[in-house]
Coordinates of C-alpha atoms in Angstrom, one line a residue:
M135 CA 1.8 17.7 3.0
E136 CA 4.6 15.7 3.0
N137 CA 6.5 17.1 0.0
I138 CA 6.0 21.1 1.1
R139 CA 7.7 19.7 4.3
L140 CA 10.2 18.3 1.9
L141 CA 11.2 20.2 0.3
R142 CA 11.1 23.5 3.1
V143 CA 13.4 20.9 5.0
L144 CA 15.3 20.7 1.8
D145 CA 16.1 24.6 1.3
L146 CA 17.4 25.2 5.4
P147 CA 21.6 24.5 5.7
T148 CA 21.9 21.5 7.3
S149 CA 22.9 23.0 10.5
E150 CA 19.0 24.1 10.6
V151 CA 17.4 20.7 10.3
T152 CA 15.6 20.4 13.8
N153 CA 14.0 17.0 15.2
A154 CA 10.4 19.6 15.0
A155 CA 11.4 19.0 11.3
A156 CA 11.6 15.8 10.7
N157 CA 8.8 14.8 12.6
G158 CA 7.0 17.6 11.0
I159 CA 8.0 14.8 7.6
R160 CA 7.4 11.9 9.2
Q161 CA 3.6 12.2 10.5
P162 CA 2.1 13.3 7.1
S163 CA 4.4 11.0 5.7
L164 CA 2.8 8.1 8.2
I165 CA -0.5 8.9 7.8
K166 CA -0.3 8.9 4.4
W167 CA 1.5 5.3 4.7
S168 CA -1.9 4.2 6.2
L169 CA -4.7 5.6 4.5
I170 CA -2.4 3.4 0.9
F171 CA -2.5 0.0 3.0
L172 CA -6.3 0.7 4.4
T173 CA -6.8 1.2 0.7
V174 CA -5.6 -1.8 -0.8
G175 CA -7.5 -3.3 2.2
F176 CA -10.8 -2.8 1.5
L177 CA -9.7 -3.5 -1.9
S178 CA -9.3 -6.9 -0.7
P179 CA -12.9 -8.1 0.0
T180 CA -13.0 -7.6 -4.2
F181 CA -10.8 -11.1 -4.8
L182 CA -11.4 -12.6 -1.3
W183 CA -15.3 -13.2 -2.8
R184 CA -13.8 -15.6 -5.6
S185 CA -12.8 -19.3 -5.6
D186 CA -10.5 -20.0 -7.4
W187 CA -6.7 -18.7 -8.0
I188 CA -8.8 -15.1 -8.2
V189 CA -8.6 -15.1 -4.4
L190 CA -4.2 -15.3 -3.8
I191 CA -4.9 -11.7 -5.2
G192 CA -7.6 -10.8 -1.9
Y193 CA -5.4 -12.9 0.3
L194 CA -1.2 -10.9 -0.5
Y195 CA -4.1 -7.4 -0.3
L196 CA -5.4 -8.7 3.2
A197 CA -1.4 -9.7 4.4
A198 CA -0.6 -5.8 2.9
L199 CA -2.6 -4.4 5.0
L200 CA -2.3 -6.1 8.7
V201 CA 1.7 -5.7 7.8
G202 CA 1.9 -2.0 6.9
L203 CA -0.7 -0.9 9.4
A204 CA 1.2 -2.7 12.2
G205 CA 4.5 -1.2 10.6
V206 CA 3.0 2.0 11.1
F207 CA 2.3 1.9 14.6
F208 CA 4.4 -0.1 15.8
Y209 CA 7.4 -2.3 13.6
R210 CA 8.6 0.7 11.4
P211 CA 10.0 -1.6 8.8
A212 CA 7.1 -3.8 8.3
V213 CA 6.6 -0.3 6.2
G214 CA 9.0 -1.6 3.1
W215 CA 7.8 -5.3 3.9
A216 CA 3.9 -4.7 2.8
A217 CA 4.8 -2.4 0.3
A218 CA 7.5 -4.6 -1.4
F219 CA 6.0 -7.5 -0.9
P220 CA 2.1 -9.0 -0.6
M221 CA 1.2 -5.1 -2.2
G222 CA 3.9 -6.0 -5.3
L223 CA 3.0 -8.8 -5.8
G224 CA -0.2 -8.4 -5.7
L225 CA -0.1 -5.1 -8.0
V226 CA 1.4 -6.6 -10.6
A227 CA -1.1 -9.5 -10.2
V228 CA -3.7 -7.3 -10.9
A229 CA -1.7 -6.6 -13.7
F230 CA -1.4 -10.0 -15.3
L231 CA -4.8 -10.3 -14.7
F232 CA -6.8 -7.5 -16.2
T233 CA -4.0 -7.7 -18.9
F234 CA -4.4 -11.0 -20.3
W235 CA -7.5 -12.4 -18.4
P236 CA -9.6 -10.0 -18.3
K237 CA -13.1 -11.7 -19.0
T238 CA -12.2 -14.3 -16.9
F239 CA -12.5 -11.3 -13.2
L240 CA -15.7 -10.2 -15.2
Q241 CA -17.4 -13.9 -15.7
E242 CA -18.9 -13.6 -12.3
F243 CA -19.9 -9.7 -12.3

């Protein structure tokens, strides 16, 4: 939805771009980011129940959920912070964990 509306606006001459067209892109974008942060939040319990260093990934994902949703609803720049820092660090940590130490994670399942 967001991409379709964005393509339509990009095809318009700049003199015909209106606030309504910009809001047509903005609303699906906010919904997209809300769903991304909720998904990351739903992943956090997978790591939070651990008693080793892997619990830090859960806290990073939980922070991404809280900061991201606060950004979507209250302070827009926080969306970038949530995507770049806690969610990005959590993703890198999960990639290293699953690549180099998968048995460490799977041993408690």
